[in-house]
Amino acid sequence: MTAPLLTGTGITKDYGATPALRGVDLSVAEGEIVAVTGPSGCGKSTLLHCLAGILRADHGSVVFRDQNIGMWSEAARSRLRRSEFGVLFQFGQMVPELTAAENVALPLLLAGSGRREAREAALAWLDRFGVADVADQMPGAMSGGQQQRCAVARAMVTRPRVLFADEPTGALDQLNGEQVMQAIVRAVREEGTAVVLVTHEAPVAAYADREIVLRDGAVDPTGLGVGAP
Amino acid sequence: MSTAHVLLGLLAGGPRHGYDLKRAHDERLPQAKPLAYGQVYSTLGRLERDGFVEQSGQEQEGGPERTAYTLTDSGRERLAQWLTEIEPPAPYVTSTLFAKVVVALLAADADRARDYLAAQRSAHMTRLRELTAVKSAPGATVGDVVAADYAIGHLDADLRWLQTTLARVADLQKEVTA
Ligand SMILES: Nc1ncnc2c1ncn2[C@@H]1O[C@H](COP(=O)(O)OP(=O)(O)OP(=O)(O)O)[C@@H](O)[C@H]1O
Ligand SMILES: [Mg+2]
C-alpha cells in the first residue's frame, strides 16, 4: 500500500449549534476510489467540502502530499482546486451564461491557459464523456444527463489528482446515472485520479474500491449508517 | 427457472446435441448457474417422452457418438405458449434474510439481529462490487451487463431492506416478544 495522497484526521465541523462532523478520519491513496455513504444529513457533503478545502474544518487536519491545506489561505486553497483537485458539486454545476465548451474550458482559463488551448482541451473532454455534440449549447438547452457529463468534463479538464464527486448521479435516471458512473470510472482509471465519491446509493458506492459509512457525523464501523433508536 | 423451456428455446434455431445446448445455455445466460450435463440429458429425456423434442440423427466426428435433438411441432407450440405466460409476481414473502432477523429476535436479542444485519450488508456490498466489476470489464458482453444488472437490482433492494429493518429492529423485537 502506497502512502496516502490525501488524509483527513479528526475532522470536526459545526454549523452554528448543529454539529455536522464529529471527528472523522479518512485517507485516500493515489488512484483509489473511496465511497462516502450514509443517510441524508449524516455529513457527507460537509466532509467532502472540508477535504476539498472549500470549507475549513473547526478541528483536525487535511493533509495533501505532506501539506496541511487546512492551514492555507482561501486563495491558496482555491488555486489547489484549479489544479490538483476537481470538484463535482451536488447542486448547481454549470454557469448558465456560458456554453458547454466555455464552462469546461473555464478552469483552464482561470489557471492561465490560452483560449485556443483551453477550448481544444474542453472539446476533447466533452468528447470523452460523449457530449461533444452539445459543445456550443447553453446549459439551459441541455438535458440533466448532458449537463452532468459536462460538469464531469469540467471537473476533470485540469487532470486533477483527486476528484471530489458529490452525488454525481443523484439527479439522473438509472441508465443515465450508470453511463455517467462508467464514464467517470473509466476516465479516472486512465488518468490515475483518486476519487472521493459521495453517494447514498449502494450500486454507485459499488464502483469504489472501498467504502466509508457516516452516521451522525462520525464513521460507522458497522457500515449500516443507522443507529439503534 | 424452467430449464426445459430454455432448452426448447435453444433448439428453436435448429437441431443441437446435448453438449452444444449446455454451451449455448451458459453463454446466453451468463452469471446463471452453469447447466450440468446430467441435467441437460435428463431434461432432454423428459422433453422427448412428452413429445416436445425428437432425436434427429447421430453425429460422430472422431469423438464419442452424439445424439442431436430437434424441436417437434408440439414443442414449438409449447415454447410459444411459455413466452406469452406472465410470471406471477411472488405471492409470498419468502426470504431467509427476513426469517433470520425474526428468529434472531425470538431466540436471542436485538443485538444478535443487528450483528446479523451488519454482516449481511457487508457480504451484499462485496457481491455488488464483484458484479459491478463484471459489467464494467472491457470485454463485457451485453448479456454480461444485463445479467449483472438483474443481480445488482436485487442486491440493492435487499440492501435497502437491511437498512430500514435495522432502524426497526427495536420495534420489531417488542412485537415478536410481546
Ligand atoms: N450551510 C449549513 N448551515 C447549517 N446547517 C447545515 C449547513 N449545511 C449542512 N448543514 C447541516 O449539517 C448536517 C450535515 O449536512 P450535509 O449536507 O453534510 O449532509 P449530507 O450527508 O450531505 O446529506 P444529503 O445526503 O441530504 O446530501 C445536516 O444536519 C445539515 O442540516
Ligand atoms: Mg449532501
Short mmCIF file of C-alpha atoms and ligand atoms in Angstrom, two decimals:
data_model
loop_
_atom_site.label_atom_id
_atom_site.label_comp_id
_atom_site.label_asym_id
_atom_site.label_seq_id
_atom_site.Cartn_x
_atom_site.Cartn_y
_atom_site.Cartn_z
CA MET A 1 0.00 0.00 0.00
CA THR A 2 1.40 3.37 -1.02
CA ALA A 3 1.42 6.39 1.28
CA PRO A 4 -1.93 8.17 1.30
CA LEU A 5 -2.32 11.07 -1.10
CA LEU A 6 -4.93 12.83 1.00
CA THR A 7 -5.60 12.31 4.69
CA GLY A 8 -8.26 13.86 6.86
CA THR A 9 -7.70 13.35 10.58
CA GLY A 10 -10.11 14.13 13.42
CA ILE A 11 -12.21 16.46 11.27
CA THR A 12 -14.96 18.29 13.13
CA LYS A 13 -17.33 20.89 11.75
CA ASP A 14 -20.29 22.66 13.34
CA TYR A 15 -22.85 24.86 11.60
CA GLY A 16 -23.73 27.15 14.49
CA ALA A 17 -25.27 24.81 17.05
CA THR A 18 -25.51 21.89 14.59
CA PRO A 19 -22.56 19.51 14.75
CA ALA A 20 -22.16 18.16 11.22
CA LEU A 21 -18.87 16.24 11.68
CA ARG A 22 -17.61 14.87 14.99
CA GLY A 23 -14.07 13.69 14.38
CA VAL A 24 -13.83 11.90 11.03
CA ASP A 25 -10.68 10.16 9.77
CA LEU A 26 -10.39 9.29 6.10
CA SER A 27 -7.46 8.73 3.81
CA VAL A 28 -7.27 8.20 0.08
CA ALA A 29 -4.35 6.64 -1.78
CA GLU A 30 -3.13 7.67 -5.23
CA GLY A 31 -5.66 6.45 -7.82
CA GLU A 32 -8.01 4.99 -5.21
CA ILE A 33 -11.79 5.43 -5.32
CA VAL A 34 -13.31 5.79 -1.85
CA ALA A 35 -17.07 5.98 -1.42
CA VAL A 36 -18.56 8.01 1.41
CA THR A 37 -22.09 6.81 2.11
CA GLY A 38 -24.71 7.21 4.80
CA PRO A 39 -28.21 8.60 5.26
CA SER A 40 -29.27 12.12 4.39
CA GLY A 41 -27.84 14.70 6.79
CA CYS A 42 -25.06 12.46 8.15
CA GLY A 43 -22.39 14.92 6.95
CA LYS A 44 -21.23 13.53 3.60
CA SER A 45 -21.23 16.83 1.70
CA THR A 46 -19.68 18.66 4.64
CA LEU A 47 -16.86 16.11 4.77
CA LEU A 48 -16.28 16.39 1.02
CA HIS A 49 -16.16 20.19 1.26
CA CYS A 50 -13.66 20.04 4.14
CA LEU A 51 -11.41 17.56 2.30
CA ALA A 52 -11.54 19.65 -0.89
CA GLY A 53 -10.63 22.80 1.05
CA ILE A 54 -13.93 24.51 0.26
CA LEU A 55 -14.81 24.61 3.94
CA ARG A 56 -12.30 24.92 6.75
CA ALA A 57 -12.71 22.24 9.44
CA ASP A 58 -13.14 23.50 13.02
CA HIS A 59 -10.61 20.95 14.29
CA GLY A 60 -8.43 18.29 12.73
CA SER A 61 -6.24 18.38 9.67
CA VAL A 62 -6.45 17.77 5.95
CA VAL A 63 -3.08 16.77 4.56
CA PHE A 64 -2.46 16.62 0.81
CA ARG A 65 1.03 15.45 -0.16
CA ASP A 66 2.52 16.31 3.25
CA GLN A 67 0.94 19.77 3.31
CA ASN A 68 -1.73 20.69 5.82
CA ILE A 69 -4.03 22.50 3.41
CA GLY A 70 -6.42 23.34 6.24
CA MET A 71 -3.86 26.00 7.24
CA TRP A 72 -3.66 27.51 3.78
CA SER A 73 -5.27 30.80 2.79
CA GLU A 74 -8.52 30.84 0.87
CA ALA A 75 -6.63 31.96 -2.24
CA ALA A 76 -4.12 29.13 -2.00
CA ARG A 77 -6.88 26.57 -1.49
CA SER A 78 -8.80 27.83 -4.48
CA ARG A 79 -5.63 27.59 -6.60
CA LEU A 80 -5.42 23.97 -5.48
CA ARG A 81 -8.98 23.44 -6.72
CA ARG A 82 -7.98 24.72 -10.14
CA SER A 83 -5.06 22.35 -10.45
CA GLU A 84 -4.75 19.26 -8.27
CA PHE A 85 -8.39 18.98 -7.17
CA GLY A 86 -11.51 18.64 -9.31
CA VAL A 87 -14.91 19.17 -7.74
CA LEU A 88 -18.31 17.95 -8.81
CA PHE A 89 -20.97 19.59 -6.64
CA GLN A 90 -24.26 18.06 -5.54
CA PHE A 91 -26.25 21.09 -6.70
CA GLY A 92 -25.73 23.82 -9.28
CA GLN A 93 -22.95 22.97 -11.63
CA MET A 94 -22.83 24.95 -14.83
CA VAL A 95 -22.51 28.67 -15.39
CA PRO A 96 -25.80 29.33 -17.21
CA GLU A 97 -24.47 32.18 -19.37
CA LEU A 98 -21.67 30.09 -20.88
CA THR A 99 -21.81 27.30 -23.47
CA ALA A 100 -20.83 23.78 -22.51
CA ALA A 101 -17.38 24.18 -24.05
CA GLU A 102 -16.86 27.54 -22.29
CA ASN A 103 -17.92 26.00 -18.99
CA VAL A 104 -15.45 23.15 -19.37
CA ALA A 105 -12.67 25.49 -20.51
CA LEU A 106 -13.20 27.84 -17.56
CA PRO A 107 -10.91 26.12 -15.01
CA LEU A 108 -8.07 26.10 -17.57
CA LEU A 109 -8.56 29.80 -18.37
CA LEU A 110 -8.58 30.62 -14.65
CA ALA A 111 -5.35 28.63 -14.31
CA GLY A 112 -3.76 30.73 -17.06
CA SER A 113 -4.12 28.61 -20.21
CA GLY A 114 -4.53 30.26 -23.61
CA ARG A 115 -8.01 30.43 -25.18
CA ARG A 116 -7.42 28.07 -28.07
CA GLU A 117 -5.60 25.52 -25.94
CA ALA A 118 -8.38 25.62 -23.33
CA ARG A 119 -11.09 25.21 -25.95
CA GLU A 120 -9.32 22.25 -27.55
CA ALA A 121 -8.91 20.51 -24.21
CA ALA A 122 -12.56 21.24 -23.36
CA LEU A 123 -13.74 19.71 -26.64
CA ALA A 124 -11.59 16.64 -26.08
CA TRP A 125 -13.05 16.11 -22.60
CA LEU A 126 -16.62 16.67 -23.80
CA ASP A 127 -15.95 14.03 -26.42
CA ARG A 128 -14.62 11.63 -23.79
CA PHE A 129 -17.89 11.93 -21.90
CA GLY A 130 -20.00 11.54 -25.05
CA VAL A 131 -21.34 15.12 -25.22
CA ALA A 132 -19.21 16.68 -27.97
CA ASP A 133 -22.43 17.46 -29.84
CA VAL A 134 -23.63 19.97 -27.20
CA ALA A 135 -20.32 21.88 -27.02
CA ASP A 136 -21.85 25.13 -28.26
CA GLN A 137 -25.15 24.88 -26.42
CA MET A 138 -26.14 26.71 -23.26
CA PRO A 139 -26.78 24.56 -20.16
CA GLY A 140 -30.46 25.59 -20.23
CA ALA A 141 -30.87 23.82 -23.57
CA MET A 142 -29.29 20.60 -22.34
CA SER A 143 -30.80 17.59 -20.52
CA GLY A 144 -29.81 16.87 -16.93
CA GLY A 145 -27.68 13.96 -18.08
CA GLN A 146 -25.86 16.11 -20.64
CA GLN A 147 -25.25 18.84 -18.06
CA GLN A 148 -23.87 16.30 -15.63
CA ARG A 149 -21.48 14.90 -18.24
CA CYS A 150 -20.30 18.44 -18.94
CA ALA A 151 -19.83 19.03 -15.23
CA VAL A 152 -17.68 15.89 -15.01
CA ALA A 153 -15.67 17.06 -18.02
CA ARG A 154 -15.13 20.42 -16.29
CA ALA A 155 -14.01 18.72 -13.09
CA MET A 156 -11.53 16.55 -15.00
CA VAL A 157 -10.23 19.08 -17.55
CA THR A 158 -7.32 20.16 -15.35
CA ARG A 159 -6.38 16.47 -14.92
CA PRO A 160 -6.63 16.67 -11.12
CA ARG A 161 -5.01 14.16 -8.77
CA VAL A 162 -8.20 13.99 -6.69
CA LEU A 163 -11.77 14.22 -7.94
CA PHE A 164 -14.38 15.11 -5.32
CA ALA A 165 -17.77 13.95 -6.57
CA ASP A 166 -20.90 14.70 -4.52
CA GLU A 167 -23.83 12.52 -5.65
CA PRO A 168 -22.64 12.59 -9.27
CA THR A 169 -25.66 10.63 -10.46
CA GLY A 170 -28.20 11.88 -7.92
CA ALA A 171 -30.38 13.74 -10.41
CA LEU A 172 -30.21 11.18 -13.23
CA ASP A 173 -32.36 8.20 -14.15
CA GLN A 174 -30.84 4.80 -13.66
CA LEU A 175 -29.45 4.20 -17.12
CA ASN A 176 -28.01 7.71 -17.45
CA GLY A 177 -26.60 7.57 -13.94
CA GLU A 178 -24.91 4.37 -14.76
CA GLN A 179 -23.43 5.65 -18.01
CA VAL A 180 -22.08 8.70 -16.19
CA MET A 181 -20.55 6.49 -13.48
CA GLN A 182 -18.97 4.21 -16.06
CA ALA A 183 -17.53 7.23 -17.87
CA ILE A 184 -16.15 8.71 -14.63
CA VAL A 185 -14.55 5.44 -13.57
CA ARG A 186 -13.02 4.84 -16.99
CA ALA A 187 -11.56 8.35 -17.05
CA VAL A 188 -10.15 8.31 -13.52
CA ARG A 189 -8.63 4.87 -14.03
CA GLU A 190 -6.94 6.09 -17.21
CA GLU A 191 -5.71 9.27 -15.53
CA GLY A 192 -4.83 7.63 -12.21
CA THR A 193 -7.06 10.13 -10.41
CA ALA A 194 -8.14 9.36 -6.84
CA VAL A 195 -11.83 9.91 -6.11
CA VAL A 196 -13.85 10.79 -3.04
CA LEU A 197 -17.29 9.62 -4.12
CA VAL A 198 -20.23 10.77 -2.00
CA THR A 199 -23.42 8.80 -2.57
CA HIS A 200 -26.33 7.28 -0.70
CA GLU A 201 -26.88 4.62 -3.35
CA ALA A 202 -25.27 1.21 -2.92
CA PRO A 203 -24.91 0.50 -6.66
CA VAL A 204 -22.96 3.76 -7.06
CA ALA A 205 -20.81 3.01 -3.99
CA ALA A 206 -20.05 -0.37 -5.57
CA TYR A 207 -17.87 1.37 -8.17
CA ALA A 208 -15.46 2.32 -5.35
CA ASP A 209 -12.53 0.28 -4.08
CA ARG A 210 -13.57 0.97 -0.52
CA GLU A 211 -16.46 2.46 1.41
CA ILE A 212 -16.71 4.68 4.50
CA VAL A 213 -20.15 4.90 6.09
CA LEU A 214 -21.05 8.01 8.07
CA ARG A 215 -23.71 8.22 10.72
CA ASP A 216 -24.48 11.43 12.58
CA GLY A 217 -21.16 12.97 11.58
CA ALA A 218 -18.93 10.03 12.54
CA VAL A 219 -17.64 6.91 10.79
CA ASP A 220 -19.94 3.96 11.48
CA PRO A 221 -17.90 0.76 11.77
CA THR A 222 -20.98 -1.46 11.32
CA GLY A 223 -21.46 0.04 7.86
CA LEU A 224 -25.19 0.29 8.37
CA GLY A 225 -25.38 4.04 8.88
CA VAL A 226 -28.46 3.64 11.06
CA GLY A 227 -28.38 3.58 14.82
CA ALA A 228 -30.48 1.83 17.38
CA PRO A 229 -33.38 4.19 18.06
CA MET B 1 -36.09 -21.37 -13.56
CA SER B 2 -37.52 -23.50 -16.31
CA THR B 3 -34.54 -25.25 -17.85
CA ALA B 4 -36.86 -27.27 -20.10
CA HIS B 5 -38.25 -24.14 -21.75
CA VAL B 6 -34.83 -22.60 -22.17
CA LEU B 7 -33.68 -25.78 -23.94
CA LEU B 8 -36.74 -25.65 -26.20
CA GLY B 9 -35.80 -22.05 -26.98
CA LEU B 10 -32.22 -23.00 -27.81
CA LEU B 11 -33.50 -25.70 -30.17
CA ALA B 12 -35.77 -23.22 -31.99
CA GLY B 13 -32.89 -22.28 -34.30
CA GLY B 14 -32.23 -25.87 -35.40
CA PRO B 15 -31.08 -29.26 -34.09
CA ARG B 16 -28.33 -29.39 -31.47
CA HIS B 17 -26.79 -32.08 -29.35
CA GLY B 18 -26.53 -32.04 -25.57
CA TYR B 19 -23.05 -30.63 -25.31
CA ASP B 20 -23.95 -27.82 -27.66
CA LEU B 21 -27.06 -26.99 -25.63
CA LYS B 22 -25.09 -26.78 -22.41
CA ARG B 23 -22.58 -24.41 -24.03
CA ALA B 24 -25.27 -22.21 -25.58
CA HIS B 25 -27.15 -22.05 -22.27
CA ASP B 26 -24.07 -20.94 -20.32
CA GLU B 27 -23.12 -18.39 -22.97
CA ARG B 28 -26.57 -16.82 -23.38
CA LEU B 29 -27.32 -16.73 -19.65
CA PRO B 30 -24.04 -15.50 -18.15
CA GLN B 31 -23.90 -15.41 -14.34
CA ALA B 32 -26.57 -18.13 -14.23
CA LYS B 33 -25.59 -21.39 -12.57
CA PRO B 34 -23.84 -23.39 -15.32
CA LEU B 35 -26.00 -26.26 -16.54
CA ALA B 36 -24.74 -29.74 -15.60
CA TYR B 37 -24.54 -32.29 -18.45
CA GLY B 38 -26.60 -34.71 -16.39
CA GLN B 39 -29.37 -32.15 -16.19
CA VAL B 40 -29.26 -31.47 -19.93
CA TYR B 41 -29.71 -35.16 -20.73
CA SER B 42 -32.36 -35.82 -18.10
CA THR B 43 -34.32 -32.77 -19.27
CA LEU B 44 -33.99 -33.80 -22.93
CA GLY B 45 -35.22 -37.27 -21.92
CA ARG B 46 -38.35 -35.81 -20.37
CA LEU B 47 -38.95 -33.48 -23.31
CA GLU B 48 -38.62 -36.43 -25.67
CA ARG B 49 -41.02 -38.54 -23.61
CA ASP B 50 -43.59 -35.70 -23.73
CA GLY B 51 -43.16 -35.33 -27.49
CA PHE B 52 -41.62 -31.82 -27.44
CA VAL B 53 -38.31 -32.91 -28.97
CA GLU B 54 -37.13 -35.87 -31.00
CA GLN B 55 -33.81 -37.38 -31.95
CA SER B 56 -32.73 -36.23 -35.38
CA GLY B 57 -29.57 -38.16 -36.01
CA GLN B 58 -26.23 -39.22 -34.71
CA GLU B 59 -23.04 -37.36 -35.18
CA GLN B 60 -19.61 -38.86 -34.84
CA GLU B 61 -16.59 -36.74 -35.60
CA GLY B 62 -13.68 -38.61 -34.14
CA GLY B 63 -15.12 -38.14 -30.66
CA PRO B 64 -17.87 -40.06 -28.92
CA GLU B 65 -21.21 -40.56 -30.60
CA ARG B 66 -23.56 -37.66 -30.04
CA THR B 67 -27.29 -37.52 -30.49
CA ALA B 68 -28.80 -34.38 -31.97
CA TYR B 69 -32.26 -33.27 -30.86
CA THR B 70 -34.80 -31.28 -32.79
CA LEU B 71 -37.95 -29.40 -31.82
CA THR B 72 -41.29 -31.04 -32.76
CA ASP B 73 -44.39 -29.03 -33.75
CA SER B 74 -45.79 -29.67 -30.32
CA GLY B 75 -42.52 -28.43 -28.78
CA ARG B 76 -42.74 -25.29 -30.88
CA GLU B 77 -46.29 -24.71 -29.62
CA ARG B 78 -45.27 -25.30 -26.01
CA LEU B 79 -42.45 -22.76 -26.39
CA ALA B 80 -44.73 -20.13 -27.94
CA GLN B 81 -47.18 -20.62 -25.10
CA TRP B 82 -44.47 -20.24 -22.43
CA LEU B 83 -43.39 -16.93 -23.95
CA THR B 84 -46.88 -15.48 -23.57
CA GLU B 85 -47.35 -16.67 -19.98
CA ILE B 86 -46.80 -14.00 -17.35
CA GLU B 87 -44.64 -14.98 -14.38
CA PRO B 88 -46.76 -14.20 -11.33
CA PRO B 89 -45.12 -11.64 -9.02
CA ALA B 90 -44.15 -13.58 -5.89
CA PRO B 91 -47.31 -14.02 -3.81
CA TYR B 92 -45.42 -14.78 -0.56
CA VAL B 93 -42.55 -13.05 1.16
CA THR B 94 -40.08 -15.88 1.38
CA SER B 95 -36.71 -14.52 2.38
CA THR B 96 -34.15 -16.21 4.56
CA LEU B 97 -32.91 -12.73 5.45
CA PHE B 98 -36.29 -11.79 6.88
CA ALA B 99 -36.73 -15.14 8.65
CA LYS B 100 -33.29 -14.86 10.21
CA VAL B 101 -33.99 -11.44 11.69
CA VAL B 102 -37.24 -12.65 13.25
CA VAL B 103 -35.64 -15.83 14.58
CA ALA B 104 -32.68 -13.83 15.96
CA LEU B 105 -35.16 -11.74 17.95
CA LEU B 106 -37.09 -14.79 19.15
CA ALA B 107 -34.09 -16.92 20.05
CA ALA B 108 -31.63 -14.21 21.08
CA ASP B 109 -31.99 -10.43 21.15
CA ALA B 110 -31.86 -7.19 19.16
CA ASP B 111 -28.06 -7.12 19.20
CA ARG B 112 -27.93 -10.53 17.54
CA ALA B 113 -30.31 -9.28 14.85
CA ARG B 114 -28.24 -6.11 14.35
CA ASP B 115 -24.97 -8.05 14.13
CA TYR B 116 -26.54 -10.29 11.52
CA LEU B 117 -27.85 -7.31 9.52
CA ALA B 118 -24.42 -5.66 9.57
CA ALA B 119 -22.61 -8.84 8.46
CA GLN B 120 -25.18 -9.46 5.73
CA ARG B 121 -24.81 -5.92 4.46
CA SER B 122 -21.09 -6.35 4.19
CA ALA B 123 -21.46 -9.60 2.20
CA HIS B 124 -24.03 -7.97 -0.11
CA MET B 125 -21.72 -4.98 -0.73
CA THR B 126 -18.85 -7.30 -1.62
CA ARG B 127 -21.02 -9.13 -4.16
CA LEU B 128 -22.30 -5.81 -5.52
CA ARG B 129 -18.70 -4.72 -6.13
CA GLU B 130 -17.89 -8.01 -7.91
CA LEU B 131 -20.90 -7.67 -10.20
CA THR B 132 -20.08 -4.04 -10.91
CA ALA B 133 -16.59 -5.15 -11.93
CA VAL B 134 -18.10 -7.84 -14.20
CA LYS B 135 -20.24 -5.35 -16.08
CA SER B 136 -17.50 -2.70 -16.24
CA ALA B 137 -14.85 -5.06 -17.60
CA PRO B 138 -13.61 -4.05 -21.07
CA GLY B 139 -14.73 -7.32 -22.69
CA ALA B 140 -18.18 -7.43 -21.09
CA THR B 141 -20.93 -8.52 -23.47
CA VAL B 142 -24.43 -7.03 -23.41
CA GLY B 143 -25.50 -10.36 -21.90
CA ASP B 144 -22.98 -9.92 -19.07
CA VAL B 145 -24.26 -6.39 -18.41
CA VAL B 146 -27.93 -7.39 -18.44
CA ALA B 147 -27.26 -10.38 -16.16
CA ALA B 148 -25.22 -8.26 -13.72
CA ASP B 149 -27.90 -5.53 -13.76
CA TYR B 150 -30.52 -8.05 -12.73
CA ALA B 151 -28.47 -9.24 -9.76
CA ILE B 152 -27.40 -5.70 -8.80
CA GLY B 153 -31.02 -4.53 -8.71
CA HIS B 154 -31.97 -7.37 -6.39
CA LEU B 155 -28.98 -6.88 -4.10
CA ASP B 156 -29.79 -3.18 -3.94
CA ALA B 157 -33.37 -3.99 -2.91
CA ASP B 158 -32.04 -6.26 -0.15
CA LEU B 159 -29.60 -3.58 0.99
CA ARG B 160 -32.37 -1.01 1.27
CA TRP B 161 -34.40 -3.51 3.27
CA LEU B 162 -31.46 -4.30 5.56
CA GLN B 163 -31.06 -0.61 6.29
CA THR B 164 -34.71 0.16 7.03
CA THR B 165 -35.06 -3.03 9.05
CA LEU B 166 -32.12 -2.06 11.21
CA ALA B 167 -33.95 1.11 12.13
CA ARG B 168 -36.98 -1.01 13.06
CA VAL B 169 -35.27 -3.80 15.00
CA ALA B 170 -36.20 -2.45 18.42
CA ASP B 171 -39.87 -2.07 17.49
CA LEU B 172 -39.94 -5.46 15.83
CA GLN B 173 -38.45 -7.02 18.95
CA LYS B 174 -41.23 -5.54 21.08
CA GLU B 175 -43.78 -7.01 18.73
CA VAL B 176 -42.37 -10.52 18.41
CA THR B 177 -41.62 -10.90 22.12
CA ALA B 178 -44.85 -9.33 23.39
N1 LIG C 1 -24.92 25.63 5.48
C1 LIG C 1 -25.44 24.97 6.50
N2 LIG C 1 -25.93 25.62 7.56
C2 LIG C 1 -26.45 24.97 8.63
N3 LIG C 1 -26.51 23.62 8.72
C3 LIG C 1 -26.04 22.91 7.68
C4 LIG C 1 -25.50 23.53 6.52
N4 LIG C 1 -25.11 22.58 5.66
C5 LIG C 1 -25.40 21.40 6.25
N5 LIG C 1 -25.96 21.59 7.47
C6 LIG C 1 -26.36 20.53 8.40
O1 LIG C 1 -25.25 19.71 8.65
C7 LIG C 1 -25.62 18.33 8.66
C8 LIG C 1 -24.84 17.59 7.58
O2 LIG C 1 -25.22 18.10 6.30
P1 LIG C 1 -24.61 17.54 4.93
O3 LIG C 1 -25.13 18.42 3.86
O4 LIG C 1 -23.15 17.42 5.08
O5 LIG C 1 -25.29 16.11 4.87
P2 LIG C 1 -25.31 15.04 3.67
O6 LIG C 1 -24.89 13.75 4.29
O7 LIG C 1 -24.55 15.54 2.53
O8 LIG C 1 -26.87 14.95 3.34
P3 LIG C 1 -27.59 14.64 1.92
O9 LIG C 1 -27.47 13.16 1.70
O10 LIG C 1 -29.01 15.02 2.17
O11 LIG C 1 -26.93 15.47 0.87
C9 LIG C 1 -27.13 18.30 8.50
O12 LIG C 1 -27.70 18.23 9.75
C10 LIG C 1 -27.43 19.62 7.82
O13 LIG C 1 -28.72 20.06 8.18
MG MG C 2 -25.07 16.09 0.59
#
